Coordinates of C-alpha atoms and ligand atoms in Angstrom, one line a residue:
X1 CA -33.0 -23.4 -3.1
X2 CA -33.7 -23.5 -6.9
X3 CA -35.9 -24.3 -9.6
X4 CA -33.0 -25.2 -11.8
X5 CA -32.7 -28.9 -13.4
X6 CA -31.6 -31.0 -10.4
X7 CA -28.8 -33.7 -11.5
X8 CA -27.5 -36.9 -9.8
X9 CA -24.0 -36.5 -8.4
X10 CA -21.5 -38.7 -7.0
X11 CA -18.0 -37.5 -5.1
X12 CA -15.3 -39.7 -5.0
X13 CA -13.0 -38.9 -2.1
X14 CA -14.5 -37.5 1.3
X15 CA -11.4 -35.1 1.9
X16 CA -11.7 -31.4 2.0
X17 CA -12.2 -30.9 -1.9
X18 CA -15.0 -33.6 -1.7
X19 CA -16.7 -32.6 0.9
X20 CA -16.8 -28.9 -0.1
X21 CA -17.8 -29.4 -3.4
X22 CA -20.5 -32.5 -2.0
X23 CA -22.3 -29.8 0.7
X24 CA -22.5 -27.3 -2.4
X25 CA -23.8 -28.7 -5.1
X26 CA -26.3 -30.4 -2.4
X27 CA -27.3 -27.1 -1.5
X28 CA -28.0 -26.1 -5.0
X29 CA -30.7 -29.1 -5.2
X30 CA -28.5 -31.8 -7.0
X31 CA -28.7 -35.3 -5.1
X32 CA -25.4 -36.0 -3.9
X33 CA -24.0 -39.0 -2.7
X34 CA -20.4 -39.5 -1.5
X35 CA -18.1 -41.5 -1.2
X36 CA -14.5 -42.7 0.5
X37 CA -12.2 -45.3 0.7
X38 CA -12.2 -45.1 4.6
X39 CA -15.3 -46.3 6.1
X40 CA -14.6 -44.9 9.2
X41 CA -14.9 -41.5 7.2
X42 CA -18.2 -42.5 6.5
X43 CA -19.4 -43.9 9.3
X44 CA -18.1 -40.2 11.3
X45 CA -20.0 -38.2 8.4
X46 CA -23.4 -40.4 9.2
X47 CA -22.8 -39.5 12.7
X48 CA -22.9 -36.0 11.7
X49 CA -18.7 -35.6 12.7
X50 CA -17.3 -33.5 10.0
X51 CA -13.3 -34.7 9.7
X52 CA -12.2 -31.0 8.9
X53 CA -12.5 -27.8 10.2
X54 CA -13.9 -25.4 7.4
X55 CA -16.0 -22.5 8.0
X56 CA -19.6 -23.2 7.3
X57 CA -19.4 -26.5 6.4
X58 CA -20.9 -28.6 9.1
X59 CA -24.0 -26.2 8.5
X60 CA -24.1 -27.2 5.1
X61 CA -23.6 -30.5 5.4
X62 CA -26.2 -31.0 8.1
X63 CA -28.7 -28.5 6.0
X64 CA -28.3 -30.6 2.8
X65 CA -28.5 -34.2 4.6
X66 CA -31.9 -33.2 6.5
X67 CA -33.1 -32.2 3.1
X68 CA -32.5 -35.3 1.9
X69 CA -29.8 -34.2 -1.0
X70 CA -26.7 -35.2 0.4
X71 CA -25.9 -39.3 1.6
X72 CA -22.7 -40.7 2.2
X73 CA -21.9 -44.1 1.1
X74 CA -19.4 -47.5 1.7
X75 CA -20.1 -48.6 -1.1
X76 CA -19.1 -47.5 -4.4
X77 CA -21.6 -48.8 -6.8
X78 CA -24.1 -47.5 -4.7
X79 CA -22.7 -44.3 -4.9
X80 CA -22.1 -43.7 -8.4
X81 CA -24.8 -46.0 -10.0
X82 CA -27.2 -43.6 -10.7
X83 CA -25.1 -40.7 -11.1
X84 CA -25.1 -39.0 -13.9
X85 CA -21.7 -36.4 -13.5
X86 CA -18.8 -38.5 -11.2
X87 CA -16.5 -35.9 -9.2
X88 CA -13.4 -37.1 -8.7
X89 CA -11.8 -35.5 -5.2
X90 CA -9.1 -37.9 -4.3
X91 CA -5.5 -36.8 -3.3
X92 CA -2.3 -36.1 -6.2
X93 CA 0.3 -36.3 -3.6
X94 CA 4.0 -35.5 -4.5
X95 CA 6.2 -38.1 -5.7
X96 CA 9.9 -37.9 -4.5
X97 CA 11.1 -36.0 -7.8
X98 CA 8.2 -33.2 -7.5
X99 CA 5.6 -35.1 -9.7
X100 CA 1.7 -35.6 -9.1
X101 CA 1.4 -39.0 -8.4
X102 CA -1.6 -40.3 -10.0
X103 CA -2.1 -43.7 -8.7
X104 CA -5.0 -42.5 -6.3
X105 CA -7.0 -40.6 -9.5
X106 CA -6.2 -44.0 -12.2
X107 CA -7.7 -46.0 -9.0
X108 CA -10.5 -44.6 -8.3
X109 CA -11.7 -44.1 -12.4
X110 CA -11.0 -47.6 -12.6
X111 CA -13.4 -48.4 -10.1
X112 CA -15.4 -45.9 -11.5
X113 CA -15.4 -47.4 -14.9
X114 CA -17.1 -50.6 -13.3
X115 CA -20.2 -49.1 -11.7
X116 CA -21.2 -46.0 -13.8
X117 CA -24.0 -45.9 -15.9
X118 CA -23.9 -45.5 -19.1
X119 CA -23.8 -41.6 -20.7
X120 CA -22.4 -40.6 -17.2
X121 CA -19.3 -38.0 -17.4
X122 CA -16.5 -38.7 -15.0
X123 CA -15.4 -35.3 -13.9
X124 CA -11.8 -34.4 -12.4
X125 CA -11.2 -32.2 -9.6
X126 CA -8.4 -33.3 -8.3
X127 CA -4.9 -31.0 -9.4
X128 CA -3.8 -32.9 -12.3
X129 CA -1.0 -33.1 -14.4
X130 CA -1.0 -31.9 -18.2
X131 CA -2.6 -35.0 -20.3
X132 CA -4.1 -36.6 -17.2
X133 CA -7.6 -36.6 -18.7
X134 CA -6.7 -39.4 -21.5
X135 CA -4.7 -41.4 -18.9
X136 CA -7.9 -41.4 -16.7
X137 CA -10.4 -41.9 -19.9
X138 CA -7.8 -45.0 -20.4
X139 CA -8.6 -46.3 -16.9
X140 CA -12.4 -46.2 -16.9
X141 CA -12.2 -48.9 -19.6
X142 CA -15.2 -47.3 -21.0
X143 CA -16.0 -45.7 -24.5
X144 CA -19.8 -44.8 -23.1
X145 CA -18.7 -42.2 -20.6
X146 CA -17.8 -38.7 -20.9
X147 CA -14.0 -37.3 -19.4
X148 CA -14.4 -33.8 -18.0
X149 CA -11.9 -31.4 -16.3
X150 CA -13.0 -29.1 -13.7
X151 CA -10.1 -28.0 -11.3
X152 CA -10.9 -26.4 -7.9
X153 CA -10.1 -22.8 -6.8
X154 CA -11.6 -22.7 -3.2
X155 CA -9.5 -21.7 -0.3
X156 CA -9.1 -23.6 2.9
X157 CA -11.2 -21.0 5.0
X158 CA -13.2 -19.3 2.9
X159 CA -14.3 -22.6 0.6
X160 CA -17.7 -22.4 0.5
X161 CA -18.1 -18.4 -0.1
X162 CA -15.1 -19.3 -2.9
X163 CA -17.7 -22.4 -4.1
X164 CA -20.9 -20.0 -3.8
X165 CA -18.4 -16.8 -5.7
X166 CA -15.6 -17.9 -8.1
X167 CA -14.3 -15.8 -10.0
X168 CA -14.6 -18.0 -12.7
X169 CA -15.5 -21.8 -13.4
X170 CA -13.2 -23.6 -15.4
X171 CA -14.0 -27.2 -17.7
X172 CA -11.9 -29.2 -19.9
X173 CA -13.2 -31.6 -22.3
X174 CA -12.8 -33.0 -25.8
X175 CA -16.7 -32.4 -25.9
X176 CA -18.2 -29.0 -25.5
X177 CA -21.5 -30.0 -24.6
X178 CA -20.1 -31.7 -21.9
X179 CA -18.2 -29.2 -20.5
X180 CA -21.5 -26.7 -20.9
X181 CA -22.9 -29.3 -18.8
X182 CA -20.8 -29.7 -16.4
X183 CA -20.8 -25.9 -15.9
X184 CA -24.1 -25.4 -15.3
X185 CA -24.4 -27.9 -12.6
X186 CA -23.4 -24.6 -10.5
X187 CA -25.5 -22.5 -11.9
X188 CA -24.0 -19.5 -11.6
X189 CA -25.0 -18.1 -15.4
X190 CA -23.3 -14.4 -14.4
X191 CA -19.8 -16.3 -13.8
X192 CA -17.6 -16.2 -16.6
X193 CA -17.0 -20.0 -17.7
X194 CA -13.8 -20.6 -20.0
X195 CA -14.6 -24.0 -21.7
X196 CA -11.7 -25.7 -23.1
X197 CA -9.6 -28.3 -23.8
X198 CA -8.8 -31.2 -20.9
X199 CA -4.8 -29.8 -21.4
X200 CA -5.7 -26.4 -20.9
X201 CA -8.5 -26.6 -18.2
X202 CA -5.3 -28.6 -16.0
X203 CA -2.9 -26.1 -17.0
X204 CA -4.5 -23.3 -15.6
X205 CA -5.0 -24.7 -12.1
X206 CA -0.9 -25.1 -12.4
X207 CA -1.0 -21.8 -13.3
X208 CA -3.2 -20.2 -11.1
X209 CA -1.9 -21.5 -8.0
X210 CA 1.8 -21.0 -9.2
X211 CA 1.4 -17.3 -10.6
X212 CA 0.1 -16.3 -6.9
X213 CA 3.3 -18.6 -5.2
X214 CA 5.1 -16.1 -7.4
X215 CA 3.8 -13.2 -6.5
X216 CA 4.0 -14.1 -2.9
X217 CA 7.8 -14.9 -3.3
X218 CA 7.9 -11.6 -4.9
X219 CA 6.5 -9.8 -2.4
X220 CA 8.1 -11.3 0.5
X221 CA 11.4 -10.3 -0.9
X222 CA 10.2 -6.6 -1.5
X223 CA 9.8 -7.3 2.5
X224 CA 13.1 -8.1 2.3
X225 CA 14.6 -5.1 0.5
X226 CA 12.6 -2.5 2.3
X227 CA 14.2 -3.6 5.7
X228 CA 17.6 -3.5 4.7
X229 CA 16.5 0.5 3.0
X230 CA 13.6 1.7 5.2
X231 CA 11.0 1.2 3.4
X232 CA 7.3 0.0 4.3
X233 CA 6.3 -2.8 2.3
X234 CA 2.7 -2.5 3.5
X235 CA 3.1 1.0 1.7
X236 CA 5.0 -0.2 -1.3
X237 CA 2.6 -3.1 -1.8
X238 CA -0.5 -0.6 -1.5
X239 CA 1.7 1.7 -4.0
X240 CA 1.9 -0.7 -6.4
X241 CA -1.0 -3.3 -6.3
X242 CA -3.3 0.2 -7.2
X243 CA -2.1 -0.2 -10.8
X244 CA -4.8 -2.5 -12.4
X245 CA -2.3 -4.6 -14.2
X246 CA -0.7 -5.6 -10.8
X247 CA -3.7 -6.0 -8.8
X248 CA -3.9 -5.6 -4.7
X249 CA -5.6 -8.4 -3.8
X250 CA -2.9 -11.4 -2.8
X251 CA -0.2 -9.2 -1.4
X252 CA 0.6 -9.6 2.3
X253 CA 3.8 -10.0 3.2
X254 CA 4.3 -12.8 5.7
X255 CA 6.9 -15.5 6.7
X256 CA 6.6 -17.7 3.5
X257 CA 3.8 -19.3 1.8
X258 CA 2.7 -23.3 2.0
X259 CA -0.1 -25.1 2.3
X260 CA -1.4 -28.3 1.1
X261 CA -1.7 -27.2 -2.4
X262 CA 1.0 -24.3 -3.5
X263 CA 4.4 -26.1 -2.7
X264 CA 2.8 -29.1 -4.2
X265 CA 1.5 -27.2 -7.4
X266 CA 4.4 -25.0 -8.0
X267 CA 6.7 -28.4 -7.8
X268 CA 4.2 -30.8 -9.8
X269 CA 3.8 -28.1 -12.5
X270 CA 8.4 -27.3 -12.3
X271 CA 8.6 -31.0 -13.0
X272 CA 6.3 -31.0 -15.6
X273 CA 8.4 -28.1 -17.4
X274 CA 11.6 -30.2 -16.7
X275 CA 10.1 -33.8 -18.4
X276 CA 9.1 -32.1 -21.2
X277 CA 12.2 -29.9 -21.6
X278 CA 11.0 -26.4 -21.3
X279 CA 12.2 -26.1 -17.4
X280 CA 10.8 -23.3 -16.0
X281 CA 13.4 -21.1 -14.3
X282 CA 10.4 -18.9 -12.3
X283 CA 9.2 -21.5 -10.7
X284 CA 12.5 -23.2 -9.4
X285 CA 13.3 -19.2 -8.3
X286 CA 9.9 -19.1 -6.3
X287 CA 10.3 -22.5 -4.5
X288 CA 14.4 -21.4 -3.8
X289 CA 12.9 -17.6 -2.7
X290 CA 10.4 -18.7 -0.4
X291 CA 13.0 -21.4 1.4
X292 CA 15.0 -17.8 1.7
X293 CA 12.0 -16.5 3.1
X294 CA 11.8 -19.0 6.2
X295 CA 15.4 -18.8 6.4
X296 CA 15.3 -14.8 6.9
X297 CA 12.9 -15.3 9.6
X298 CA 15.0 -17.3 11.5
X299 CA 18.1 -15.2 11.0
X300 CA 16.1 -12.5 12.6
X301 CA 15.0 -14.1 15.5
X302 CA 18.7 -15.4 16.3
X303 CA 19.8 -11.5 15.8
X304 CA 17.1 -10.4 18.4
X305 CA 17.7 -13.0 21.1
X306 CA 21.5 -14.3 20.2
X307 CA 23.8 -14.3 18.8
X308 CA 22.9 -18.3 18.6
X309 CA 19.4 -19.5 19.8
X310 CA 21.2 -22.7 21.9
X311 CA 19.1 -22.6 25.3
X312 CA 16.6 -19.9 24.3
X313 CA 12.8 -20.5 24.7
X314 CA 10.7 -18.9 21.6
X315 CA 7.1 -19.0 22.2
X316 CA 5.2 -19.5 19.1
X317 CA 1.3 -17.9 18.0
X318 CA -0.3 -19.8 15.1
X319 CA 0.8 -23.3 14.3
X320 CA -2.0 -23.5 10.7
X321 CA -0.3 -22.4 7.5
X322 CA -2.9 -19.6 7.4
X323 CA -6.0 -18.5 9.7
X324 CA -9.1 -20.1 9.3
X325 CA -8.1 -23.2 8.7
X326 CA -7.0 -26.5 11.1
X327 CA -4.1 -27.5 8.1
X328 CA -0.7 -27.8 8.9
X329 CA 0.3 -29.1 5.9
X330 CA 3.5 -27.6 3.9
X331 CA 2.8 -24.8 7.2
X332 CA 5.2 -22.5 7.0
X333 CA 5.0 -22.2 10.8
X334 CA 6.4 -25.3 11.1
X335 CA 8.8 -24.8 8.7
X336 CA 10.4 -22.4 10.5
X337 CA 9.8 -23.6 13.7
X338 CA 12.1 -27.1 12.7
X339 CA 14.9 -25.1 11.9
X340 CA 14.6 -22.8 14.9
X341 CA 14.5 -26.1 17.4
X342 CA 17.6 -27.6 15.0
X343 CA 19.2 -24.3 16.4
X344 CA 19.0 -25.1 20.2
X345 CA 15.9 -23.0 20.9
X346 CA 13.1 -24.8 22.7
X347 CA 9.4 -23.8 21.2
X348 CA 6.4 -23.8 22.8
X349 CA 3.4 -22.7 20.3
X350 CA -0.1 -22.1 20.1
X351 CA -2.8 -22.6 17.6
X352 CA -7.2 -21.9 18.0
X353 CA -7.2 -25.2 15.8
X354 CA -4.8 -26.9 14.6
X355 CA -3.4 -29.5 16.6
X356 CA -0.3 -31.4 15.9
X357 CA -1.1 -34.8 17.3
X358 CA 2.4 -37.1 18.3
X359 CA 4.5 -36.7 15.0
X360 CA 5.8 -33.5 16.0
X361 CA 7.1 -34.3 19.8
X362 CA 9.9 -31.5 19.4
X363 CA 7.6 -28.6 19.6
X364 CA 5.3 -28.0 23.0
X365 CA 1.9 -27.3 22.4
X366 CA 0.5 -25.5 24.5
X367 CA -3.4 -24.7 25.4
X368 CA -3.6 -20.9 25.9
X369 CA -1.9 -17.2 24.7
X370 CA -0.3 -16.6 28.3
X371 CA 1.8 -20.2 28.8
X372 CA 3.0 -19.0 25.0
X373 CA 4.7 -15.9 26.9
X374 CA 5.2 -17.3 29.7
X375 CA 9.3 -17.6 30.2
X376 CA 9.9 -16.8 26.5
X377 CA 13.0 -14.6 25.1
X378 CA 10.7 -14.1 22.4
X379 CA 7.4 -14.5 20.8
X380 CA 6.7 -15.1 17.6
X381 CA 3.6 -14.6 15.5
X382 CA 3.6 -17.0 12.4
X383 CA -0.2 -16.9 11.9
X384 CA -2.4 -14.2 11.0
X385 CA -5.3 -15.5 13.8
X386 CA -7.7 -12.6 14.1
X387 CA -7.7 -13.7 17.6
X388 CA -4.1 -12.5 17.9
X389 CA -4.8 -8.9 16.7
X390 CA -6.7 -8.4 19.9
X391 CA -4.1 -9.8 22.5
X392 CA -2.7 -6.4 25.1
X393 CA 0.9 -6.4 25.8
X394 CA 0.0 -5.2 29.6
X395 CA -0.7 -8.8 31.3
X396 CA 1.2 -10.7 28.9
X397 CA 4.7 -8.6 28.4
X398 CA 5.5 -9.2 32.2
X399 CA 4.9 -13.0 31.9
X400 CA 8.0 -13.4 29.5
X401 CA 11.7 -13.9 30.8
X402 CA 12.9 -11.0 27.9
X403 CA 10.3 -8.8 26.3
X404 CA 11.1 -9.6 22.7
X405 CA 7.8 -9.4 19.8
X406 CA 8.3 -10.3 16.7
X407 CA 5.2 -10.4 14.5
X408 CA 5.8 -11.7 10.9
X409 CA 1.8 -11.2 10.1
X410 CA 2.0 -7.7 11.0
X411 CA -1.4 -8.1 12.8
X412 CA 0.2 -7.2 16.3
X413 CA -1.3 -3.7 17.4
X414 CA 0.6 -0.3 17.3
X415 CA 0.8 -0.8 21.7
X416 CA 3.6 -3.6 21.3
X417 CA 6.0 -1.4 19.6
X418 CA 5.9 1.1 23.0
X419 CA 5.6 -1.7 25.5
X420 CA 8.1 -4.2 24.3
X421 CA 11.6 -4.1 24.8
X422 CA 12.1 -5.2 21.1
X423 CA 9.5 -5.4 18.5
X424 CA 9.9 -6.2 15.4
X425 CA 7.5 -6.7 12.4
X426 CA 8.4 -7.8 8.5
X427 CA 9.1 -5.7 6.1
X428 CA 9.4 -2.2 7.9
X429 CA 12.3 -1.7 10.5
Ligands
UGA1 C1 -4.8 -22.1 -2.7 C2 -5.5 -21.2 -3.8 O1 -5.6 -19.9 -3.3 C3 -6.9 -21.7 -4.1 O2 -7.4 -20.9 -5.2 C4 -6.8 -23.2 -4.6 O3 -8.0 -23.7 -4.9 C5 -6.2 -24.0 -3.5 O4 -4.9 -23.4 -3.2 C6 -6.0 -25.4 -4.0 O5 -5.3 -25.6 -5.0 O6 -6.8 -26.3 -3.5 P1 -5.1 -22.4 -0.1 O7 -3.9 -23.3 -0.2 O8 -6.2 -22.7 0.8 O9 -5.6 -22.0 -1.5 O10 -4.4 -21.0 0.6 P2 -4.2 -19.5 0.1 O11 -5.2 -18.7 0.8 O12 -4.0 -19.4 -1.3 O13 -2.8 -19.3 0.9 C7 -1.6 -20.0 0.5 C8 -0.4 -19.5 1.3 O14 -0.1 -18.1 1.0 C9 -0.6 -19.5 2.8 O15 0.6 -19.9 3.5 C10 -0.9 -18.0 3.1 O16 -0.6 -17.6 4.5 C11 0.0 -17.3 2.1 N1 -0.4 -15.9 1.8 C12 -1.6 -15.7 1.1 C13 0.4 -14.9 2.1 O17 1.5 -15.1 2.7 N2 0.0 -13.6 1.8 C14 -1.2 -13.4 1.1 O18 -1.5 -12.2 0.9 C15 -2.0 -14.4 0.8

């Protein structure tokens, strides 16, 4: 695909991060080999099975392994031997008081330490916490390797367009070459690149990522207000995203936001604030406004079908915290589903992909659209599945035991509003 100096790379960490970032700097014409700590994951990936559902990815993967630039691995030192930039893509999960928990990252450069070669630069993807990149330069043992910071921006759905299009590409290192190096690797020489320090590179993936769980928050309780005054929000969003300063892009009002990465950032980077005594007082309002959100959700669905939801059945469309994507993780959908089955409803919900395996026995999963409806006081949409905006009301209305819709996606068609009995969508009345 390009002409461009090819590099050796090795990924740490098979998850969705890894593999992403593997399938497109393999793509590019860098060598990649990857690695994980599960060799089942590896044994699936040689058998061509992909452990994630991400749009285009399996093509990739296959593409870039026929090619010959992509290998997955067992073995570490085989994988980062001869690599001459180390992507680390393992999980920061949460700690009990909010923190990234770093044992996973200080692992894996550990083992790093031991295998790389000489003049190799260890490079951080994973979300990090402020000051991470000297705590990880501790653990590789090592004073002839570089320490790089290069955090992520790609969505679960869209992450390879994001990794073929960022909007920018962000390094952190004590070393500027480096990070000029490591920024090249995806050649992209029209995207702007802020090279920086390791501190500042981390910080803005905090940022990032917790500035748009803000403006979510926001915008969900602009939802909020203009049902209680008649107002649109999909109006008063379009009215006031149009200033440039604001921006439109972001700005759908829905049932909450979640995910595997913004209840985790917004919490890692609140606790962060609190250690170092400058507590941030936005964040803790975000995290406390989006709880609202869920809660709001719920209040509405026991105002349509109660009062009280003890004995009511709510049928539930989307299960994934967003479309596009298998995750349930942080999913809002369940989030609000918990408290509606701690309420006495029973739920039966489907989801296109996600699937919630045994750990969630309290909610019925069913297979298709029509057993959602089927018997329900009311269904709810908590997934913006494209698939749903081309469901009719005319087979599926009659199906249910009371004609109740409420869409908190607002991706239901104008024809449930005159068919329902009741149908209701957020942030309009
Ligand atoms: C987020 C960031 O957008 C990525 O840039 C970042 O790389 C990634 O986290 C990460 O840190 O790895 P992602 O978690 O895949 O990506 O999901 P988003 O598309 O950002 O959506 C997050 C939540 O916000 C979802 O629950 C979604 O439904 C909600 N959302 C998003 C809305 O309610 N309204 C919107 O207009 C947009």
């Amino acid at each position: 695909m390009s002409s461009i100096k090819s590099s050796n790379v090795a990924i740490v960490g098979a998850g969705y991060v890894g593999l992403c970032t593997a399938a497109g700097l393999a793509s590019l014409g860098h060598r990649v080999t990857c690695y994980d700590i599960l060799p089942e994951k590896i044994d699936g990936l040689n058998a061509n099975v992909i452990p994630i559902f991400e749009e285009g990815l399996d093509e990739r993967i296959s593409q870039s392994v026929f090619e010959g630039n992509l290998k997955f691995h067992h073995d570490l030192d085989l994988a980062v031997a001869n690599a001459d930039f180390i992507f680390l893509c393992v999980p920061t999960p949460q700690n009990a008081d909010g923190a990234a928990d770093l044992t996973f990252v200080l692992n894996a450069a550990e083992s790093v330490g031991l295998f790389a070669k000489a003049g190799a630069t260890l490079v951080t993807k994973s979300t990090v916490p402020v000051g991470a990149a000297h705590r990880i330069a501790q653990a590789l043992s090592r004073t002839d390797l570089h320490v790089a910071s290069n955090p992520e921006f790609l969505r679960e759905g869209t992450a390879m367009k994001d990794f073929y299009n960022p909007d920018r590409i962000v390094v952190g290192s004590d070393e500027i070459s480096v990070s000029r190096r490591v920024a090249e690797l995806y050649q992209l020489p029209d995207v702007p690149m802020v090279l920086t320090s390791p501190a500042s590179a981390e910080l803005i993936k905090y940022a990032a990522n917790s500035f748009l769980a803000m403006k979510l928050s926001f915008v969900n309780e602009l939802a909020a207000i203009s049902e209680l005054t008649g107002a649109n929000i999909h109006d008063v969003t379009a009215g006031f995203g149009l200033d440039k300063r604001i921006g439109s892009m972001f700005m759908t009002a829905g049932p909450g936001w979640g995910g595997s990465c913004f209840p985790k950032d917004v919490r890692a980077l609140l606790s962060i604030s609190e250690s170092i005594g400058a507590p941030s007082t936005l964040l803790e309002a975000a995290l406390q406004s989006n709880e609202a959100t869920f809660r709001r959700v719920v209040e509405r669905v026991d105002r349509i079908v109660g009062p009280g939801l003890e004995g009511s059945s709510i049928g539930v469309l989307g299960l994934s915290f967003k479309a596009g994507t298998d995750d349930v993780r942080d999913s809002p959908a369940l989030a609000i589903i918990e408290r509606l089955i701690d309420r006495g409803a029973s739920v039966k919900a489907f989801d296109p992909k996600a699937r919630l395996g045994s750990s969630s026995s309290r909610v019925i999963q069913v297979g298709s659209v029509a057993e959602v409806f089927s018997g329900a006081d009311l269904v709810l949409v908590l997934t913006e599945w494209p698939e749903f905006s081309e469901i009719t009301p005319e087979l599926l209305l009659p199906l249910m035991r009371r004609q109740n819709v409420f869409d908190t996606r607002g991706i239901l068609t104008d024809a449930w509003r005159t068919k329902s009995h009741r149908f209701e969508r957020i942030g309009s009345l």
